[in-house]
PDB file of C-alpha atoms in Angstrom:
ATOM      1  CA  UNK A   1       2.404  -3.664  27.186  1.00  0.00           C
ATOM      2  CA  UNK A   2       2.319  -7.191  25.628  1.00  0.00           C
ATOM      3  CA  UNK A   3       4.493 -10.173  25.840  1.00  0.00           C
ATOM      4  CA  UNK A   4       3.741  -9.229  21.795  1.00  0.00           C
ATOM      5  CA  UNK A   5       4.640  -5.950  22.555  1.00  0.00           C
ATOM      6  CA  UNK A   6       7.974  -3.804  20.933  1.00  0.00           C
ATOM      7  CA  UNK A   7      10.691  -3.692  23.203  1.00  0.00           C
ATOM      8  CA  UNK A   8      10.797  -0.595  25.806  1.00  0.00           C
ATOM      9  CA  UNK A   9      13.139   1.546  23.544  1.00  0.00           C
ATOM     10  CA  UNK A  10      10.053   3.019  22.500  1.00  0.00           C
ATOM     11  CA  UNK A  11      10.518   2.978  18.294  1.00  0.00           C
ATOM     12  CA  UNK A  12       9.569   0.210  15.432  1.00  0.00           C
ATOM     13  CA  UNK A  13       9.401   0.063  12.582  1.00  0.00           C
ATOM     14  CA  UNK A  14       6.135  -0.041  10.551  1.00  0.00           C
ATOM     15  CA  UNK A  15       6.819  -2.760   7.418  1.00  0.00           C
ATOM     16  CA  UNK A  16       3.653  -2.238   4.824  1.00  0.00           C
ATOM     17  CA  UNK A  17       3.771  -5.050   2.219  1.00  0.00           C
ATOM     18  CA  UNK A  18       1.471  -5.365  -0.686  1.00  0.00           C
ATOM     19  CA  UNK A  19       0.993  -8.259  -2.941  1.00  0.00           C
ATOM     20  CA  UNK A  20       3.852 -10.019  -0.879  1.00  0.00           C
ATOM     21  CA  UNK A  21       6.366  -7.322  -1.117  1.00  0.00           C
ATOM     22  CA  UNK A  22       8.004  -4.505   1.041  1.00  0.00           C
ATOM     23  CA  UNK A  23       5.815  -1.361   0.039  1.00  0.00           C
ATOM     24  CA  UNK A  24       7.666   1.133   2.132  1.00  0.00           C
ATOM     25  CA  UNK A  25       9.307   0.720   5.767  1.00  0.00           C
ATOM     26  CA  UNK A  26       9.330   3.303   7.975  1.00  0.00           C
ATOM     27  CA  UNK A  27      10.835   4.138  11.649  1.00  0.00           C
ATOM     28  CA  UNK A  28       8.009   5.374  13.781  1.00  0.00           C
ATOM     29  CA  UNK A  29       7.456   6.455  17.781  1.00  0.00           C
ATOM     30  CA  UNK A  30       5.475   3.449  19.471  1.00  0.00           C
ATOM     31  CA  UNK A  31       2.980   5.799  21.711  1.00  0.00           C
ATOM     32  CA  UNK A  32       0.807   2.524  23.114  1.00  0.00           C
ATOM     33  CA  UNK A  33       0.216  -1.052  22.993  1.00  0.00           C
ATOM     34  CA  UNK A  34      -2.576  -2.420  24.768  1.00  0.00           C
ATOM     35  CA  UNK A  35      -2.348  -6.322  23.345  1.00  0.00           C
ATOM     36  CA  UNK A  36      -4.788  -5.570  20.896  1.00  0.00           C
ATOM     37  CA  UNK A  37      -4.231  -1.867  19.546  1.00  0.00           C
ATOM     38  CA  UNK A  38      -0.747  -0.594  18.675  1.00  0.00           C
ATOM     39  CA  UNK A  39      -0.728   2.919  18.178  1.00  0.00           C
ATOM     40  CA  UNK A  40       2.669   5.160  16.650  1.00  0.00           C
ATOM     41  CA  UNK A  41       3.585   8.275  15.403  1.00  0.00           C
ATOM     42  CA  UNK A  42       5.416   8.871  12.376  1.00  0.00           C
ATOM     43  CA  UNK A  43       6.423  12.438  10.029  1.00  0.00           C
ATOM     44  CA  UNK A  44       5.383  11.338   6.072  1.00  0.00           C
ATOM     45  CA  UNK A  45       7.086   8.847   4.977  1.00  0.00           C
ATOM     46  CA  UNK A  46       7.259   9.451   1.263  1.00  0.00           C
ATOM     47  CA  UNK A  47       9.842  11.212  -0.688  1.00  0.00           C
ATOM     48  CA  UNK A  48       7.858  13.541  -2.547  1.00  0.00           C
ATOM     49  CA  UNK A  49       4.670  15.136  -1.556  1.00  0.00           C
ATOM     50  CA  UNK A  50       1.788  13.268  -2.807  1.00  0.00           C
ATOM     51  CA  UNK A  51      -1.683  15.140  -4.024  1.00  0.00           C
ATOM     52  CA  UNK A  52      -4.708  12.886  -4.111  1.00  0.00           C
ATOM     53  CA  UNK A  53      -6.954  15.515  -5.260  1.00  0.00           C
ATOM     54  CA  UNK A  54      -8.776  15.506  -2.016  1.00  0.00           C
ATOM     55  CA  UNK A  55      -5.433  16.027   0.344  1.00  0.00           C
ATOM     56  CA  UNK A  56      -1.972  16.193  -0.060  1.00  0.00           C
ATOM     57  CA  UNK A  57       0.426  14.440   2.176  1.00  0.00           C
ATOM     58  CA  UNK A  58       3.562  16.071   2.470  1.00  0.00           C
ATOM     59  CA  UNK A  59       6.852  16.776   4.392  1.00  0.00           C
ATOM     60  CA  UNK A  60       6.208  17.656   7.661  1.00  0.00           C
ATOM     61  CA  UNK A  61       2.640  15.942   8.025  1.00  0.00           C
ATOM     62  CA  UNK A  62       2.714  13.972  11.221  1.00  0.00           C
ATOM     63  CA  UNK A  63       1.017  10.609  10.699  1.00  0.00           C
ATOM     64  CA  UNK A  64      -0.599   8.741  14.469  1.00  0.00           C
ATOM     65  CA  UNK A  65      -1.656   5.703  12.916  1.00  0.00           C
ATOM     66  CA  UNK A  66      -3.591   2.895  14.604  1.00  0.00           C
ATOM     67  CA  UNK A  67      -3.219  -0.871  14.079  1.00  0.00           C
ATOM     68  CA  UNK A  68      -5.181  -3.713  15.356  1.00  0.00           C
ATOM     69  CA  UNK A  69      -4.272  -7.219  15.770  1.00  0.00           C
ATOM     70  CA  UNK A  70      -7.908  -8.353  15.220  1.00  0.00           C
ATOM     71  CA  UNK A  71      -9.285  -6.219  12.964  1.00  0.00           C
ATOM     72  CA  UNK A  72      -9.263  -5.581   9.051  1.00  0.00           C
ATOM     73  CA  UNK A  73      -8.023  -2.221   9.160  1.00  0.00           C
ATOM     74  CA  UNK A  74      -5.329   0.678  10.129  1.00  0.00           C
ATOM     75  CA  UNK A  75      -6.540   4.191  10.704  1.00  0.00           C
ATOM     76  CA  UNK A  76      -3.996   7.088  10.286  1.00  0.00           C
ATOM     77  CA  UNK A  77      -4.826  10.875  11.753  1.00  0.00           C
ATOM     78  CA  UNK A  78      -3.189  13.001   9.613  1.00  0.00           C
ATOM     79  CA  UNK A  79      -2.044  16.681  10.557  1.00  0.00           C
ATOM     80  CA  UNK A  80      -0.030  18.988   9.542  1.00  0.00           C
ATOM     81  CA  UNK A  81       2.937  21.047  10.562  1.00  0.00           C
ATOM     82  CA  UNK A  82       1.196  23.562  12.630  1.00  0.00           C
ATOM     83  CA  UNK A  83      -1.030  20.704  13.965  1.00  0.00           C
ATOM     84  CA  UNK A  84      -4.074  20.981  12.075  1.00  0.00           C
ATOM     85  CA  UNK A  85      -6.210  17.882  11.380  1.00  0.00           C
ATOM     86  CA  UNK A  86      -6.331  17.134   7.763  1.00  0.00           C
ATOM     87  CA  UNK A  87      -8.295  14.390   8.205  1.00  0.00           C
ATOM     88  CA  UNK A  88      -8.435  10.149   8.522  1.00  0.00           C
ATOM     89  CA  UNK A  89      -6.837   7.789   5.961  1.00  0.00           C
ATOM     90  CA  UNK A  90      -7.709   4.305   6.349  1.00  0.00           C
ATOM     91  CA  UNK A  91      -6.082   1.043   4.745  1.00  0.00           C
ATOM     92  CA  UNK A  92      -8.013  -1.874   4.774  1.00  0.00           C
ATOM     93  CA  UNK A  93      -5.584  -4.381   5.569  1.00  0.00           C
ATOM     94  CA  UNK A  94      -5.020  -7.887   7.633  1.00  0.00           C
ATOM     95  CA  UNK A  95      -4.407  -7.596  11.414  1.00  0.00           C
ATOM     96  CA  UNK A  96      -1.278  -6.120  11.904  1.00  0.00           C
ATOM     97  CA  UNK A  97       1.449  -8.502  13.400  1.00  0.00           C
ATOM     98  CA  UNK A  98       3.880  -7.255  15.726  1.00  0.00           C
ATOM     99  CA  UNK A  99       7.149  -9.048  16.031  1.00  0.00           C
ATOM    100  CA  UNK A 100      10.161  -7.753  17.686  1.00  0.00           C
ATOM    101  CA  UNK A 101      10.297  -4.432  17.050  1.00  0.00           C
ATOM    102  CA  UNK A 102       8.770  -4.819  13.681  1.00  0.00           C
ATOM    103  CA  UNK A 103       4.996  -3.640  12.745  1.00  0.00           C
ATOM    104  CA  UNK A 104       4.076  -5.925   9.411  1.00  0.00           C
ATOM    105  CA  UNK A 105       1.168  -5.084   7.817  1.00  0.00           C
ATOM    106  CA  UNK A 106      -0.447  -6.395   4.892  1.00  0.00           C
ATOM    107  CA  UNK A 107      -2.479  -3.705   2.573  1.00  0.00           C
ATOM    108  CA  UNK A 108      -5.142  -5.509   0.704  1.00  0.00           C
ATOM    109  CA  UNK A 109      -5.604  -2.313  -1.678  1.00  0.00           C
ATOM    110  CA  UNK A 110      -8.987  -0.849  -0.306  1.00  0.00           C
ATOM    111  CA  UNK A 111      -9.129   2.804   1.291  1.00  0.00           C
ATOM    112  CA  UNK A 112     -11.139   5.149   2.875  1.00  0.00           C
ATOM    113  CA  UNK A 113     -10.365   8.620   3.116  1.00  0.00           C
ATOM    114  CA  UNK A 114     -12.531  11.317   6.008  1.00  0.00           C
ATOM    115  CA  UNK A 115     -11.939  14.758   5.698  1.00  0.00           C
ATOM    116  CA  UNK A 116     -10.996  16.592   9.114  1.00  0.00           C
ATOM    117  CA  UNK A 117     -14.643  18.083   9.050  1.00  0.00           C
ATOM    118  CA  UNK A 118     -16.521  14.662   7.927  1.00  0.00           C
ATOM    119  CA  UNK A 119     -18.110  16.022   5.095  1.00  0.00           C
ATOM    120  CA  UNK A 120     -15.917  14.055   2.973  1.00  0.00           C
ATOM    121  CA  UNK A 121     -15.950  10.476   2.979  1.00  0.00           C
ATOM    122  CA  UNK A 122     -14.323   8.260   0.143  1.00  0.00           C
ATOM    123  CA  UNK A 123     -14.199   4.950  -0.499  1.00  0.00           C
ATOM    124  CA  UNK A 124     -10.506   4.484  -2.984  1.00  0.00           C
ATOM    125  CA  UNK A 125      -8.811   1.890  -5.093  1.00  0.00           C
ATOM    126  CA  UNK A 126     -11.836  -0.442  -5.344  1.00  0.00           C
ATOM    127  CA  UNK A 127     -10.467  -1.224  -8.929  1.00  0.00           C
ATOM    128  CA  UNK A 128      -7.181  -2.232  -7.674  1.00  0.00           C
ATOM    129  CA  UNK A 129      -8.714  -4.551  -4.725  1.00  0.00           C
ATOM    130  CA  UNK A 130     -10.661  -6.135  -7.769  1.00  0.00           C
ATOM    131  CA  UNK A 131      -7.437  -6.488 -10.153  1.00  0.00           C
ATOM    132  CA  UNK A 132      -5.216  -7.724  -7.212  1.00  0.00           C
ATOM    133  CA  UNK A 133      -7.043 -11.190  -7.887  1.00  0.00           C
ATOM    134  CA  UNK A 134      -7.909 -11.344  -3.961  1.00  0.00           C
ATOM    135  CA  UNK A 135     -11.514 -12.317  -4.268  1.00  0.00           C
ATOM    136  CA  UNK A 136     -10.819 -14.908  -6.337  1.00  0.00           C
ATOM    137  CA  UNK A 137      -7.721 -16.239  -4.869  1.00  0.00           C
ATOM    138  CA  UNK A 138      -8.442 -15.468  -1.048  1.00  0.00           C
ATOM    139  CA  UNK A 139     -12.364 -15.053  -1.011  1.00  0.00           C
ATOM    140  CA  UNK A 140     -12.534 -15.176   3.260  1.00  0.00           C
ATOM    141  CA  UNK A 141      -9.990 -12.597   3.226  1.00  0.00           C
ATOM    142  CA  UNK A 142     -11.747 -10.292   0.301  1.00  0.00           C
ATOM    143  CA  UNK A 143     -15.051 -10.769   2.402  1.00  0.00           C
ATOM    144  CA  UNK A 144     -13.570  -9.237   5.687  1.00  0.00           C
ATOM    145  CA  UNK A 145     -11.737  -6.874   3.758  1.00  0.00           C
ATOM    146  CA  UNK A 146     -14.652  -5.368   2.315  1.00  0.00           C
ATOM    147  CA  UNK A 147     -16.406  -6.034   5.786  1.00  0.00           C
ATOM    148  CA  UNK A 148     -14.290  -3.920   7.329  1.00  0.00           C
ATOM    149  CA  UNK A 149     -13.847  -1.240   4.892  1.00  0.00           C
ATOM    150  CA  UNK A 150     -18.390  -1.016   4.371  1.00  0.00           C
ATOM    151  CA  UNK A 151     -17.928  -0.684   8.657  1.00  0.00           C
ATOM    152  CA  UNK A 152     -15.525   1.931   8.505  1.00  0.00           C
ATOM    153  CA  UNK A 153     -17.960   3.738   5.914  1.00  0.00           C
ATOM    154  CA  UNK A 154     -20.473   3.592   8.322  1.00  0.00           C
ATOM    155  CA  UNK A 155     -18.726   4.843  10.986  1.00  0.00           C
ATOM    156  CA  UNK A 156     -17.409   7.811   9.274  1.00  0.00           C
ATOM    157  CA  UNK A 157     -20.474   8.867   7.790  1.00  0.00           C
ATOM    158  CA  UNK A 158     -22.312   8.499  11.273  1.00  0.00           C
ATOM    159  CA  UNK A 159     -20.250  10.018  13.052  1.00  0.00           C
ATOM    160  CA  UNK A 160     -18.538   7.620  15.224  1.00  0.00           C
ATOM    161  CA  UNK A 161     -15.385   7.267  13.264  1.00  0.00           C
ATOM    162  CA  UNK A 162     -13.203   9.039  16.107  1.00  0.00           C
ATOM    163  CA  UNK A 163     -14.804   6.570  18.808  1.00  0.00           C
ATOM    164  CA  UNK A 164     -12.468   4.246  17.399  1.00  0.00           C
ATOM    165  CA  UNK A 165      -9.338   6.184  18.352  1.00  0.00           C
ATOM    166  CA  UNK A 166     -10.605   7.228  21.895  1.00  0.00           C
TER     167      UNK A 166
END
């Protein structure tokens, strides 16, 4: 691990903050951390189940979610409670900044969503990246967001997407 790394007890906590604010904080297992990637695993977070039309989180889903310190994005495997893949949620989001043992990430409202077979690949909340006022007040940080989320596109229509976790 890192000199940026969490401390060996082996758990941090993953702080999501949106438009400058706490979002949701959340305890997860830190599986890796290789300077650049941090990888944990985490059960869903939310209170409720949540139905997107296209999947429904819920309790018991097991979330390993990947975070880069350079890159414009976090990918999160989702399966359920037998282990199934359901499939790949992605926030688009400024490099993730470890400190401590706290994961801070910043979601700058752009998703993608790949089903566990690939047939389905969705690109979510474009109308909330363009009412967050981002482009106009941050336009290097709009460009690499939607850099990174027209990359992850590709890749998960090509089929490279799970490269990216290997």
């Amino acid at each position: 691990m890192s000199a940026n790394s969490a401390e060996s007890t082996g758990h941090l906590d993953v702080v999501l903050v949106k438009g400058g604010r706490t979002k949701i904080r959340y305890a997860a297992e830190l599986l890796a951390d290789d300077g650049t990637r941090i990888t944990v695993r985490a059960p869903w977070a939310g209170d409720v189940a949540r139905d997107f039309g296209f999947v429904r989180f819920e309790s018991g889903d097991i979330f390993t979610e990947y975070y880069w310190r350079d890159r414009w994005y976090a990918v999160k495997e989702v399966r359920d409670s037998t282990g199934a893949l359901k499939g790949w949620y992605t926030d688009i989001t400024r490099p993730a900044v470890l400190s401590g043992t706290e994961l801070v990430v910043e979601d700058l409202d752009l998703d993608l969503w790949r089903s566990a077979d690939g047939r389905t690949v969705l690109r979510l909340d474009e109308d909330e990246f363009a009412e967050s006022g981002l482009p106009e007040k941050d336009p290097d940080a709009a460009s690499a967001a939607v850099a990174a989320l027209d990359e992850l596109e590709l890749l998960a229509r090509e089929g490279d997407f799970e490269a990216l976790l290997a």
